[in-house]
mmCIF file of C-alpha atoms in Angstrom:
data_model
loop_
_atom_site.group_PDB
_atom_site.id
_atom_site.type_symbol
_atom_site.label_atom_id
_atom_site.label_comp_id
_atom_site.label_asym_id
_atom_site.label_seq_id
_atom_site.Cartn_x
_atom_site.Cartn_y
_atom_site.Cartn_z
ATOM 1 C CA MET A 1 -1.639 70.618 -21.990
ATOM 2 C CA GLN A 2 -4.894 69.108 -20.922
ATOM 3 C CA ASP A 3 -3.259 67.212 -18.030
ATOM 4 C CA ARG A 4 -1.464 70.394 -16.948
ATOM 5 C CA ALA A 5 -4.732 72.327 -16.994
ATOM 6 C CA SER A 6 -6.347 69.632 -14.943
ATOM 7 C CA LEU A 7 -3.597 69.841 -12.338
ATOM 8 C CA GLU A 8 -3.806 73.641 -12.152
ATOM 9 C CA ALA A 9 -7.567 73.365 -11.730
ATOM 10 C CA GLY A 10 -7.054 71.042 -8.721
ATOM 11 C CA GLN A 11 -8.270 67.913 -10.500
ATOM 12 C CA PRO A 12 -6.321 64.648 -10.368
ATOM 13 C CA MET A 13 -4.620 63.542 -13.556
ATOM 14 C CA ASP A 14 -6.103 60.573 -15.474
ATOM 15 C CA ALA A 15 -9.345 60.792 -13.534
ATOM 16 C CA ASP A 16 -12.876 61.843 -14.303
ATOM 17 C CA ASP A 17 -14.794 64.299 -12.184
ATOM 18 C CA ASP A 18 -16.510 61.495 -10.273
ATOM 19 C CA GLY A 19 -13.801 58.767 -10.551
ATOM 20 C CA VAL A 20 -10.522 57.812 -9.017
ATOM 21 C CA GLY A 21 -7.381 58.136 -11.116
ATOM 22 C CA LEU A 22 -4.237 56.090 -11.115
ATOM 23 C CA LEU A 23 -2.380 58.991 -9.576
ATOM 24 C CA ASP A 24 -4.774 58.963 -6.609
ATOM 25 C CA LEU A 25 -3.903 55.320 -6.025
ATOM 26 C CA ALA A 26 -0.178 55.675 -6.599
ATOM 27 C CA LEU A 27 0.297 58.703 -4.352
ATOM 28 C CA PRO A 28 -0.320 56.968 -0.971
ATOM 29 C CA LEU A 29 1.641 53.927 -2.091
ATOM 30 C CA VAL A 30 4.666 56.028 -2.994
ATOM 31 C CA GLN A 31 4.472 57.919 0.279
ATOM 32 C CA HIS A 32 4.577 54.643 2.292
ATOM 33 C CA TRP A 33 6.898 52.622 0.073
ATOM 34 C CA LYS A 34 9.181 51.698 2.942
ATOM 35 C CA LEU A 35 6.299 50.214 4.892
ATOM 36 C CA LEU A 36 5.071 48.322 1.843
ATOM 37 C CA VAL A 37 8.525 46.845 1.240
ATOM 38 C CA LEU A 38 9.832 46.118 4.712
ATOM 39 C CA ALA A 39 6.640 44.889 6.385
ATOM 40 C CA PRO A 40 5.903 42.125 3.802
ATOM 41 C CA LEU A 41 9.516 40.991 3.909
ATOM 42 C CA LEU A 42 9.389 40.836 7.674
ATOM 43 C CA ALA A 43 6.095 38.902 7.543
ATOM 44 C CA GLY A 44 7.622 36.438 5.065
ATOM 45 C CA LEU A 45 10.619 35.861 7.322
ATOM 46 C CA VAL A 46 8.364 35.321 10.338
ATOM 47 C CA ALA A 47 6.234 32.839 8.379
ATOM 48 C CA LEU A 48 9.368 31.035 7.226
ATOM 49 C CA GLY A 49 10.598 30.763 10.799
ATOM 50 C CA ALA A 50 7.207 29.511 11.967
ATOM 51 C CA ALA A 51 7.262 26.876 9.213
ATOM 52 C CA PHE A 52 10.488 25.488 10.662
ATOM 53 C CA ILE A 53 8.804 25.161 14.042
ATOM 54 C CA VAL A 54 5.899 23.107 12.588
ATOM 55 C CA LYS A 55 6.518 19.382 12.785
ATOM 56 C CA PRO A 56 7.174 17.946 9.303
ATOM 57 C CA THR A 57 4.643 15.572 7.762
ATOM 58 C CA PHE A 58 5.562 12.590 5.588
ATOM 59 C CA THR A 59 3.316 10.892 3.033
ATOM 60 C CA SER A 60 3.409 7.213 2.043
ATOM 61 C CA ARG A 61 1.388 5.677 -0.751
ATOM 62 C CA THR A 62 0.312 2.175 -1.670
ATOM 63 C CA VAL A 63 -1.467 1.061 -4.842
ATOM 64 C CA PHE A 64 -3.317 -2.224 -5.239
ATOM 65 C CA LEU A 65 -5.715 -4.006 -7.532
ATOM 66 C CA PRO A 66 -9.017 -4.866 -5.809
ATOM 67 C CA PRO A 67 -10.711 -8.250 -6.258
ATOM 68 C CA GLN A 68 -12.170 -8.590 -9.693
ATOM 69 C CA GLN A 69 -15.652 -9.838 -10.441
ATOM 70 C CA GLN A 70 -15.329 -13.524 -11.197
ATOM 71 C CA GLN A 71 -17.750 -16.345 -11.684
ATOM 72 C CA SER A 72 -17.505 -18.719 -8.765
ATOM 73 C CA ALA A 73 -16.924 -22.421 -9.227
ATOM 74 C CA ALA A 74 -20.464 -23.136 -8.135
ATOM 75 C CA ALA A 75 -21.972 -20.671 -10.594
ATOM 76 C CA SER A 76 -19.938 -22.025 -13.512
ATOM 77 C CA ALA A 77 -20.501 -25.702 -12.781
ATOM 78 C CA ILE A 78 -24.109 -25.677 -11.584
ATOM 79 C CA ALA A 79 -25.171 -24.627 -15.070
ATOM 80 C CA GLN A 80 -24.369 -28.214 -16.030
ATOM 81 C CA LEU A 81 -26.801 -29.576 -13.450
ATOM 82 C CA GLY A 82 -29.942 -28.599 -15.309
ATOM 83 C CA ALA A 83 -32.894 -26.790 -13.764
ATOM 84 C CA LEU A 84 -31.332 -26.793 -10.301
ATOM 85 C CA SER A 85 -28.945 -24.015 -11.425
ATOM 86 C CA GLY A 86 -31.639 -21.496 -10.499
ATOM 87 C CA LEU A 87 -31.359 -22.568 -6.872
ATOM 88 C CA ALA A 88 -27.635 -21.861 -6.847
ATOM 89 C CA GLY A 89 -28.217 -18.508 -8.515
ATOM 90 C CA ALA A 90 -30.523 -17.525 -5.673
ATOM 91 C CA ALA A 91 -28.045 -18.635 -3.023
ATOM 92 C CA ALA A 92 -24.912 -17.132 -4.593
ATOM 93 C CA GLY A 93 -24.175 -13.449 -4.075
ATOM 94 C CA VAL A 94 -22.929 -10.756 -6.436
ATOM 95 C CA LYS A 95 -19.357 -9.502 -6.163
ATOM 96 C CA SER A 96 -18.963 -5.919 -5.016
ATOM 97 C CA PRO A 97 -17.544 -3.275 -7.398
ATOM 98 C CA ALA A 98 -14.373 -1.338 -6.632
ATOM 99 C CA ASP A 99 -16.332 1.554 -5.115
ATOM 100 C CA GLN A 100 -17.581 -0.755 -2.404
ATOM 101 C CA TYR A 101 -14.027 -1.767 -1.542
ATOM 102 C CA VAL A 102 -13.171 1.900 -1.020
ATOM 103 C CA ALA A 103 -16.217 2.151 1.252
ATOM 104 C CA LEU A 104 -15.005 -0.895 3.182
ATOM 105 C CA LEU A 105 -11.636 0.797 3.677
ATOM 106 C CA GLN A 106 -13.444 3.809 5.121
ATOM 107 C CA SER A 107 -15.585 1.730 7.463
ATOM 108 C CA ILE A 108 -15.546 2.088 11.237
ATOM 109 C CA THR A 109 -14.391 -1.513 11.596
ATOM 110 C CA VAL A 110 -11.158 -0.853 9.693
ATOM 111 C CA ALA A 111 -10.615 2.501 11.420
ATOM 112 C CA ASP A 112 -11.011 1.011 14.905
ATOM 113 C CA ARG A 113 -8.577 -1.796 14.189
ATOM 114 C CA LEU A 114 -5.986 0.690 12.933
ATOM 115 C CA ILE A 115 -6.522 2.903 15.970
ATOM 116 C CA ASP A 116 -5.964 -0.036 18.295
ATOM 117 C CA GLN A 117 -2.979 -1.471 16.451
ATOM 118 C CA PHE A 118 -1.037 1.805 16.172
ATOM 119 C CA LYS A 119 -2.334 3.369 19.415
ATOM 120 C CA LEU A 120 -3.551 6.404 17.510
ATOM 121 C CA MET A 121 -5.608 7.754 20.393
ATOM 122 C CA GLU A 122 -2.377 8.442 22.258
ATOM 123 C CA ILE A 123 -0.576 9.722 19.171
ATOM 124 C CA TYR A 124 -3.441 12.025 18.174
ATOM 125 C CA ASP A 125 -4.028 12.972 21.819
ATOM 126 C CA ALA A 126 -7.717 12.095 21.375
ATOM 127 C CA LYS A 127 -9.958 11.726 24.377
ATOM 128 C CA TYR A 128 -12.721 9.891 22.500
ATOM 129 C CA ARG A 129 -12.529 7.282 19.783
ATOM 130 C CA PHE A 130 -14.620 9.299 17.312
ATOM 131 C CA GLU A 131 -12.028 12.080 17.513
ATOM 132 C CA ALA A 132 -9.285 9.626 16.611
ATOM 133 C CA ARG A 133 -11.413 8.311 13.706
ATOM 134 C CA LYS A 134 -11.917 11.851 12.431
ATOM 135 C CA GLU A 135 -8.224 12.715 12.532
ATOM 136 C CA LEU A 136 -7.326 9.404 10.913
ATOM 137 C CA ALA A 137 -9.797 10.113 8.107
ATOM 138 C CA GLU A 138 -8.189 13.530 7.596
ATOM 139 C CA ASN A 139 -4.744 11.943 7.326
ATOM 140 C CA VAL A 140 -5.805 9.210 4.874
ATOM 141 C CA ARG A 141 -6.778 9.842 1.243
ATOM 142 C CA MET A 142 -8.223 7.152 -1.018
ATOM 143 C CA SER A 143 -8.843 7.349 -4.738
ATOM 144 C CA LEU A 144 -10.074 4.935 -7.372
ATOM 145 C CA GLY A 145 -8.649 5.075 -10.878
ATOM 146 C CA LYS A 146 -11.526 5.211 -13.330
ATOM 147 C CA LYS A 147 -9.414 3.906 -16.220
ATOM 148 C CA ASP A 148 -7.136 1.336 -14.594
ATOM 149 C CA GLY A 149 -9.351 0.365 -11.637
ATOM 150 C CA LEU A 150 -6.454 0.667 -9.170
ATOM 151 C CA ILE A 151 -7.079 1.905 -5.622
ATOM 152 C CA THR A 152 -4.532 4.354 -4.197
ATOM 153 C CA ILE A 153 -4.125 4.997 -0.467
ATOM 154 C CA GLU A 154 -2.042 7.942 0.781
ATOM 155 C CA VAL A 155 -1.315 8.369 4.491
ATOM 156 C CA ASP A 156 0.122 11.468 6.210
ATOM 157 C CA ASP A 157 1.998 11.136 9.476
ATOM 158 C CA HIS A 158 4.817 12.806 11.365
ATOM 159 C CA ASP A 159 6.657 9.481 11.443
ATOM 160 C CA PRO A 160 7.555 8.219 7.923
ATOM 161 C CA GLN A 161 7.713 4.587 9.046
ATOM 162 C CA ARG A 162 4.300 4.763 10.721
ATOM 163 C CA ALA A 163 2.804 6.386 7.632
ATOM 164 C CA ALA A 164 4.020 3.475 5.500
ATOM 165 C CA ASP A 165 2.834 0.907 8.039
ATOM 166 C CA ILE A 166 -0.662 2.434 8.241
ATOM 167 C CA ALA A 167 -0.950 2.511 4.433
ATOM 168 C CA ASN A 168 0.090 -1.138 4.121
ATOM 169 C CA ARG A 169 -2.134 -2.127 7.022
ATOM 170 C CA HIS A 170 -5.155 -0.754 5.154
ATOM 171 C CA VAL A 171 -4.581 -3.407 2.493
ATOM 172 C CA ASP A 172 -4.217 -6.145 5.102
ATOM 173 C CA GLU A 173 -7.425 -5.061 6.820
ATOM 174 C CA LEU A 174 -9.291 -4.975 3.523
ATOM 175 C CA ARG A 175 -8.042 -8.475 2.738
ATOM 176 C CA ARG A 176 -9.162 -9.675 6.153
ATOM 177 C CA LEU A 177 -12.550 -7.964 5.919
ATOM 178 C CA THR A 178 -13.314 -9.161 2.386
ATOM 179 C CA GLY A 179 -12.201 -12.623 3.431
ATOM 180 C CA VAL A 180 -14.690 -12.609 6.295
ATOM 181 C CA LEU A 181 -17.484 -11.260 4.094
ATOM 182 C CA ALA A 182 -16.750 -13.730 1.299
ATOM 183 C CA LEU A 183 -16.556 -16.523 3.851
ATOM 184 C CA SER A 184 -19.925 -15.509 5.255
ATOM 185 C CA GLU A 185 -21.476 -15.661 1.782
ATOM 186 C CA ALA A 186 -19.928 -19.040 1.067
ATOM 187 C CA GLN A 187 -20.746 -20.189 4.576
ATOM 188 C CA GLN A 188 -24.434 -19.385 4.075
ATOM 189 C CA ARG A 189 -24.489 -21.234 0.786
ATOM 190 C CA ARG A 190 -22.633 -24.214 2.237
ATOM 191 C CA THR A 191 -24.920 -24.305 5.277
ATOM 192 C CA PHE A 192 -27.987 -24.178 3.048
ATOM 193 C CA PHE A 193 -26.863 -27.107 0.913
ATOM 194 C CA GLU A 194 -25.632 -28.984 3.951
ATOM 195 C CA THR A 195 -29.094 -28.738 5.518
ATOM 196 C CA ARG A 196 -30.811 -29.851 2.331
ATOM 197 C CA LEU A 197 -28.289 -32.669 1.995
ATOM 198 C CA LYS A 198 -29.083 -33.967 5.481
ATOM 199 C CA GLN A 199 -32.819 -33.772 4.836
ATOM 200 C CA THR A 200 -32.459 -35.608 1.537
ATOM 201 C CA ARG A 201 -30.250 -38.251 3.170
ATOM 202 C CA ASP A 202 -32.921 -38.931 5.775
ATOM 203 C CA GLN A 203 -35.639 -39.102 3.133
ATOM 204 C CA LEU A 204 -33.461 -41.381 1.018
ATOM 205 C CA THR A 205 -32.985 -43.715 3.979
ATOM 206 C CA GLN A 206 -36.732 -43.786 4.590
ATOM 207 C CA ALA A 207 -37.405 -44.503 0.916
ATOM 208 C CA GLN A 208 -34.866 -47.302 0.926
ATOM 209 C CA GLN A 209 -36.452 -48.856 4.015
ATOM 210 C CA ALA A 210 -39.915 -48.581 2.491
ATOM 211 C CA LEU A 211 -38.637 -50.189 -0.706
ATOM 212 C CA GLN A 212 -37.161 -53.101 1.199
ATOM 213 C CA ALA A 213 -40.359 -53.506 3.250
ATOM 214 C CA SER A 214 -42.460 -53.791 0.082
ATOM 215 C CA GLY A 215 -40.868 -57.118 -0.787
ATOM 216 C CA PHE A 216 -38.748 -55.680 -3.559
ATOM 217 C CA ASN A 217 -36.194 -57.963 -5.179
ATOM 218 C CA GLN A 218 -34.088 -57.587 -8.271
ATOM 219 C CA GLY A 219 -35.839 -60.305 -10.158
ATOM 220 C CA ALA A 220 -39.310 -58.851 -9.545
ATOM 221 C CA LEU A 221 -38.486 -55.530 -11.243
ATOM 222 C CA LYS A 222 -38.230 -55.627 -15.005
ATOM 223 C CA ALA A 223 -36.003 -53.375 -17.083
ATOM 224 C CA ASP A 224 -38.910 -51.299 -18.376
ATOM 225 C CA ALA A 225 -40.180 -50.636 -14.870
ATOM 226 C CA ARG A 226 -36.684 -49.610 -13.742
ATOM 227 C CA ALA A 227 -36.313 -47.214 -16.684
ATOM 228 C CA ALA A 228 -39.735 -45.729 -16.003
ATOM 229 C CA ALA A 229 -38.915 -45.256 -12.334
ATOM 230 C CA GLU A 230 -35.593 -43.585 -13.127
ATOM 231 C CA GLY A 231 -37.210 -41.295 -15.695
ATOM 232 C CA TYR A 232 -39.916 -40.362 -13.229
ATOM 233 C CA ALA A 233 -37.281 -39.575 -10.583
ATOM 234 C CA ARG A 234 -35.359 -37.280 -12.905
ATOM 235 C CA LEU A 235 -38.516 -35.498 -14.008
ATOM 236 C CA ARG A 236 -39.714 -34.990 -10.448
ATOM 237 C CA ALA A 237 -36.281 -33.643 -9.385
ATOM 238 C CA GLU A 238 -36.329 -31.180 -12.263
ATOM 239 C CA ALA A 239 -39.824 -30.040 -11.304
ATOM 240 C CA THR A 240 -38.719 -29.509 -7.697
ATOM 241 C CA ALA A 241 -35.705 -27.499 -8.829
ATOM 242 C CA ALA A 242 -37.844 -25.417 -11.191
ATOM 243 C CA GLU A 243 -40.258 -24.640 -8.368
ATOM 244 C CA VAL A 244 -37.399 -23.488 -6.119
ATOM 245 C CA ARG A 245 -36.042 -21.314 -8.939
ATOM 246 C CA LEU A 246 -39.444 -19.689 -9.456
ATOM 247 C CA GLN A 247 -39.703 -18.889 -5.743
ATOM 248 C CA ALA A 248 -36.248 -17.318 -5.807
ATOM 249 C CA LEU A 249 -37.104 -15.150 -8.822
ATOM 250 C CA ARG A 250 -40.350 -13.938 -7.255
ATOM 251 C CA ARG A 251 -38.419 -12.487 -4.331
ATOM 252 C CA GLY A 252 -36.956 -9.753 -6.520
ATOM 253 C CA LEU A 253 -39.129 -9.712 -9.667
ATOM 254 C CA SER A 254 -42.812 -9.398 -10.408
ATOM 255 C CA ASP A 255 -44.883 -12.045 -12.164
ATOM 256 C CA THR A 256 -45.045 -9.894 -15.317
ATOM 257 C CA THR A 257 -41.301 -10.052 -16.056
ATOM 258 C CA SER A 258 -40.010 -12.330 -18.792
ATOM 259 C CA GLU A 259 -37.783 -14.315 -16.406
ATOM 260 C CA VAL A 260 -40.676 -15.189 -14.107
ATOM 261 C CA GLN A 261 -42.980 -15.971 -17.025
ATOM 262 C CA GLN A 262 -40.374 -18.297 -18.523
ATOM 263 C CA ALA A 263 -39.825 -20.050 -15.190
ATOM 264 C CA MET A 264 -43.592 -20.487 -14.746
ATOM 265 C CA SER A 265 -43.843 -21.930 -18.235
ATOM 266 C CA VAL A 266 -41.033 -24.428 -17.588
ATOM 267 C CA LEU A 267 -42.574 -25.444 -14.254
ATOM 268 C CA GLY A 268 -46.000 -25.877 -15.840
ATOM 269 C CA THR A 269 -44.568 -28.094 -18.562
ATOM 270 C CA LEU A 270 -42.699 -30.271 -16.078
ATOM 271 C CA ARG A 271 -45.772 -30.607 -13.861
ATOM 272 C CA ALA A 272 -47.911 -31.586 -16.837
ATOM 273 C CA GLN A 273 -45.437 -34.276 -17.873
ATOM 274 C CA LEU A 274 -45.181 -35.474 -14.294
ATOM 275 C CA GLY A 275 -48.995 -35.635 -13.948
ATOM 276 C CA LYS A 276 -49.317 -37.693 -17.125
ATOM 277 C CA LEU A 277 -46.652 -40.101 -15.915
ATOM 278 C CA GLU A 278 -48.265 -40.490 -12.491
ATOM 279 C CA GLN A 279 -51.698 -41.002 -14.052
ATOM 280 C CA SER A 280 -50.442 -43.702 -16.361
ATOM 281 C CA THR A 281 -48.737 -45.459 -13.470
ATOM 282 C CA ASP A 282 -51.876 -45.321 -11.310
ATOM 283 C CA LEU A 283 -54.052 -46.676 -14.138
ATOM 284 C CA ALA A 284 -51.641 -49.521 -14.691
ATOM 285 C CA GLY A 285 -52.240 -50.599 -11.092
ATOM 286 C CA GLY A 286 -48.714 -51.924 -10.783
ATOM 287 C CA PRO A 287 -47.367 -53.529 -7.659
ATOM 288 C CA ASP A 288 -46.474 -51.437 -4.663
ATOM 289 C CA TYR A 289 -42.739 -51.917 -5.038
ATOM 290 C CA VAL A 290 -42.729 -49.891 -8.295
ATOM 291 C CA SER A 291 -43.913 -46.714 -6.554
ATOM 292 C CA LYS A 292 -41.528 -47.387 -3.718
ATOM 293 C CA PHE A 293 -38.646 -47.770 -6.127
ATOM 294 C CA ARG A 294 -39.734 -44.607 -7.944
ATOM 295 C CA GLU A 295 -39.633 -42.629 -4.674
ATOM 296 C CA PHE A 296 -36.240 -44.130 -3.862
ATOM 297 C CA LYS A 297 -34.744 -43.044 -7.208
ATOM 298 C CA TYR A 298 -36.186 -39.558 -6.783
ATOM 299 C CA GLN A 299 -34.535 -39.093 -3.388
ATOM 300 C CA GLU A 300 -31.313 -40.558 -4.737
ATOM 301 C CA THR A 301 -31.250 -38.047 -7.605
ATOM 302 C CA LEU A 302 -31.847 -35.117 -5.271
ATOM 303 C CA PHE A 303 -29.147 -36.363 -2.928
ATOM 304 C CA ASP A 304 -26.659 -36.472 -5.797
ATOM 305 C CA LEU A 305 -27.486 -32.918 -6.924
ATOM 306 C CA PHE A 306 -27.273 -31.435 -3.431
ATOM 307 C CA ALA A 307 -24.023 -33.304 -2.758
ATOM 308 C CA ARG A 308 -22.422 -31.727 -5.836
ATOM 309 C CA GLN A 309 -23.520 -28.234 -4.869
ATOM 310 C CA TYR A 310 -22.343 -28.757 -1.303
ATOM 311 C CA GLU A 311 -18.858 -29.634 -2.518
ATOM 312 C CA LEU A 312 -18.815 -26.628 -4.868
ATOM 313 C CA ALA A 313 -19.809 -24.329 -2.010
ATOM 314 C CA ARG A 314 -16.992 -25.722 0.106
ATOM 315 C CA LEU A 315 -14.604 -25.102 -2.789
ATOM 316 C CA ASP A 316 -15.713 -21.454 -3.055
ATOM 317 C CA GLU A 317 -15.321 -21.129 0.697
ATOM 318 C CA SER A 318 -11.667 -22.171 0.465
ATOM 319 C CA ARG A 319 -10.849 -20.008 -2.577
ATOM 320 C CA GLU A 320 -12.268 -16.641 -1.562
ATOM 321 C CA GLY A 321 -10.418 -13.952 0.387
ATOM 322 C CA ALA A 322 -6.935 -13.797 -1.243
ATOM 323 C CA LEU A 323 -7.626 -11.867 -4.455
ATOM 324 C CA ILE A 324 -6.152 -8.448 -3.555
ATOM 325 C CA GLN A 325 -2.963 -7.811 -5.541
ATOM 326 C CA VAL A 326 -0.625 -5.067 -4.304
ATOM 327 C CA VAL A 327 1.026 -3.097 -7.116
ATOM 328 C CA ASP A 328 3.115 -0.669 -5.034
ATOM 329 C CA VAL A 329 3.959 -1.387 -1.403
ATOM 330 C CA ALA A 330 4.132 1.750 0.752
ATOM 331 C CA GLN A 331 7.685 2.721 1.717
ATOM 332 C CA PRO A 332 8.851 5.277 4.324
ATOM 333 C CA ALA A 333 9.046 8.688 2.655
ATOM 334 C CA GLU A 334 12.562 10.109 2.205
ATOM 335 C CA ARG A 335 11.404 13.726 2.085
ATOM 336 C CA LYS A 336 8.663 15.564 3.883
ATOM 337 C CA SER A 337 5.484 16.424 2.022
ATOM 338 C CA LYS A 338 4.553 19.422 4.170
ATOM 339 C CA PRO A 339 4.849 22.102 5.347
ATOM 340 C CA LYS A 340 6.179 23.703 2.141
ATOM 341 C CA ARG A 341 8.260 26.430 3.760
ATOM 342 C CA ALA A 342 9.091 28.440 0.628
ATOM 343 C CA LEU A 343 5.460 28.506 -0.457
ATOM 344 C CA ILE A 344 4.368 29.601 3.007
ATOM 345 C CA ALA A 345 6.919 32.452 3.068
ATOM 346 C CA VAL A 346 5.946 33.698 -0.401
ATOM 347 C CA ALA A 347 2.231 33.478 0.375
ATOM 348 C CA ALA A 348 2.688 35.397 3.639
ATOM 349 C CA THR A 349 4.735 38.104 1.869
ATOM 350 C CA ILE A 350 2.169 38.603 -0.897
ATOM 351 C CA ALA A 351 -0.777 38.557 1.502
ATOM 352 C CA THR A 352 0.876 41.153 3.770
ATOM 353 C CA LEU A 353 1.716 43.380 0.811
ATOM 354 C CA LEU A 354 -1.826 43.341 -0.530
ATOM 355 C CA ALA A 355 -3.335 43.933 2.902
ATOM 356 C CA LEU A 356 -1.031 46.867 3.658
ATOM 357 C CA ALA A 357 -1.550 48.418 0.218
ATOM 358 C CA LEU A 358 -5.306 48.251 0.646
ATOM 359 C CA PHE A 359 -5.077 49.720 4.123
ATOM 360 C CA VAL A 360 -2.836 52.608 2.975
ATOM 361 C CA VAL A 361 -5.090 53.498 0.037
ATOM 362 C CA LEU A 362 -8.281 53.384 2.097
ATOM 363 C CA ARG A 363 -6.763 55.445 4.880
ATOM 364 C CA HIS A 364 -5.541 58.006 2.336
ATOM 365 C CA PHE A 365 -8.973 58.493 0.790
ATOM 366 C CA TRP A 366 -10.617 58.625 4.196
ATOM 367 C CA ARG A 367 -8.239 61.363 5.340
ATOM 368 C CA GLU A 368 -8.650 63.236 2.094
ATOM 369 C CA SER A 369 -12.431 63.202 2.384
ATOM 370 C CA THR A 370 -12.270 64.617 5.914
ATOM 371 C CA ALA A 371 -9.396 67.063 5.311
ATOM 372 C CA ARG A 372 -9.742 70.838 5.657
ATOM 373 C CA PRO A 373 -9.610 73.136 2.573
ATOM 374 C CA GLU A 374 -5.993 74.178 3.216
ATOM 375 C CA ASN A 375 -4.955 70.539 3.462
ATOM 376 C CA ARG A 376 -6.718 69.784 0.220
ATOM 377 C CA GLU A 377 -4.663 72.519 -1.488
ATOM 378 C CA LYS A 378 -1.497 70.841 -0.194
ATOM 379 C CA LEU A 379 -2.637 67.470 -1.542
ATOM 380 C CA THR A 380 -3.413 69.073 -4.909
ATOM 381 C CA ALA A 381 0.026 70.610 -5.001
ATOM 382 C CA MET A 382 1.621 67.254 -4.194
ATOM 383 C CA ARG A 383 -0.282 65.640 -7.075
ATOM 384 C CA ALA A 384 0.881 68.425 -9.396
ATOM 385 C CA ALA A 385 4.513 67.981 -8.333
ATOM 386 C CA LEU A 386 4.280 64.245 -8.768
ATOM 387 C CA GLY A 387 2.726 64.716 -12.194
ATOM 388 C CA ARG A 388 5.511 67.054 -13.346
ATOM 389 C CA SER A 389 8.151 64.609 -12.215
#
């Protein structure tokens, strides 16, 4: 009864005096139901036809395990060489985490090599190289598994074989690039020890010549003097290595850190022992050949240490660069990945329906607000008839 009274009074059913009722929304939609049904269907068919015109895209994926952080042969073996291990620690580099390998894959160097190898500027119809890089970056997706540490590369291309080749080529380029970078690190370390080895060889030759010029002979040197000279040589080599280690630590740490304080303490102890030994030798006033022999043994000990590290650096140089393990090799896709024609048709149908419904409702209320009194009476009568039905 209340709804009937509202209709007779010219008020819309299910609406307040200042609101919009469901009947006000349904009325224009019912009046234009043919448009709301046929137009979205037609739009969906057009979108489906357009999807068939779009060139299909294929996606290939490769998964690989990046190089793991390992202790190099030099780092593991130099620890057995005493205080000189600090020198190797300063020369050796730190392996990059997996995130850095993803960054290497996204570098301009890798992108340019791929562009040149697959002639992507012609395929992408790019006038400038940065345009080809941008489109290549849009067609390549890289992700790093946080749990398993695997790197996944997905490549989109209109040619399934080219998509697989580009994905696999990313791994080859990463292997080549990491090999060059690892070689550079090992090369620097090898060059450093090679230079020190040559310097020590020259100094050892000079010490040997000075020892021979002093009139040294095997019978003139007693066993105690030989042992003292050898002990002095080892102690002086350790002091030199400790000093180099301290200099390396001070490059990245302050003097207040525990590592630097410990290195300074070790160096001070070695220097004190070395000073006592030198003072006792000077007071003894021994023959000149003893000091010459002591210098010779010192250079010989350094030469032996640098020779070991030089060989270890060469070993690292030959081992690095082949640590990338491919889990899944990219294969040409058997089915296209996009466009998804059914999804496009459904999305176009729904979007057209919503747009038309909104347009019809807004146009209805605009016309109603500007309608004359006699037209308003007709609209009220139509609402009443619709409410009775």
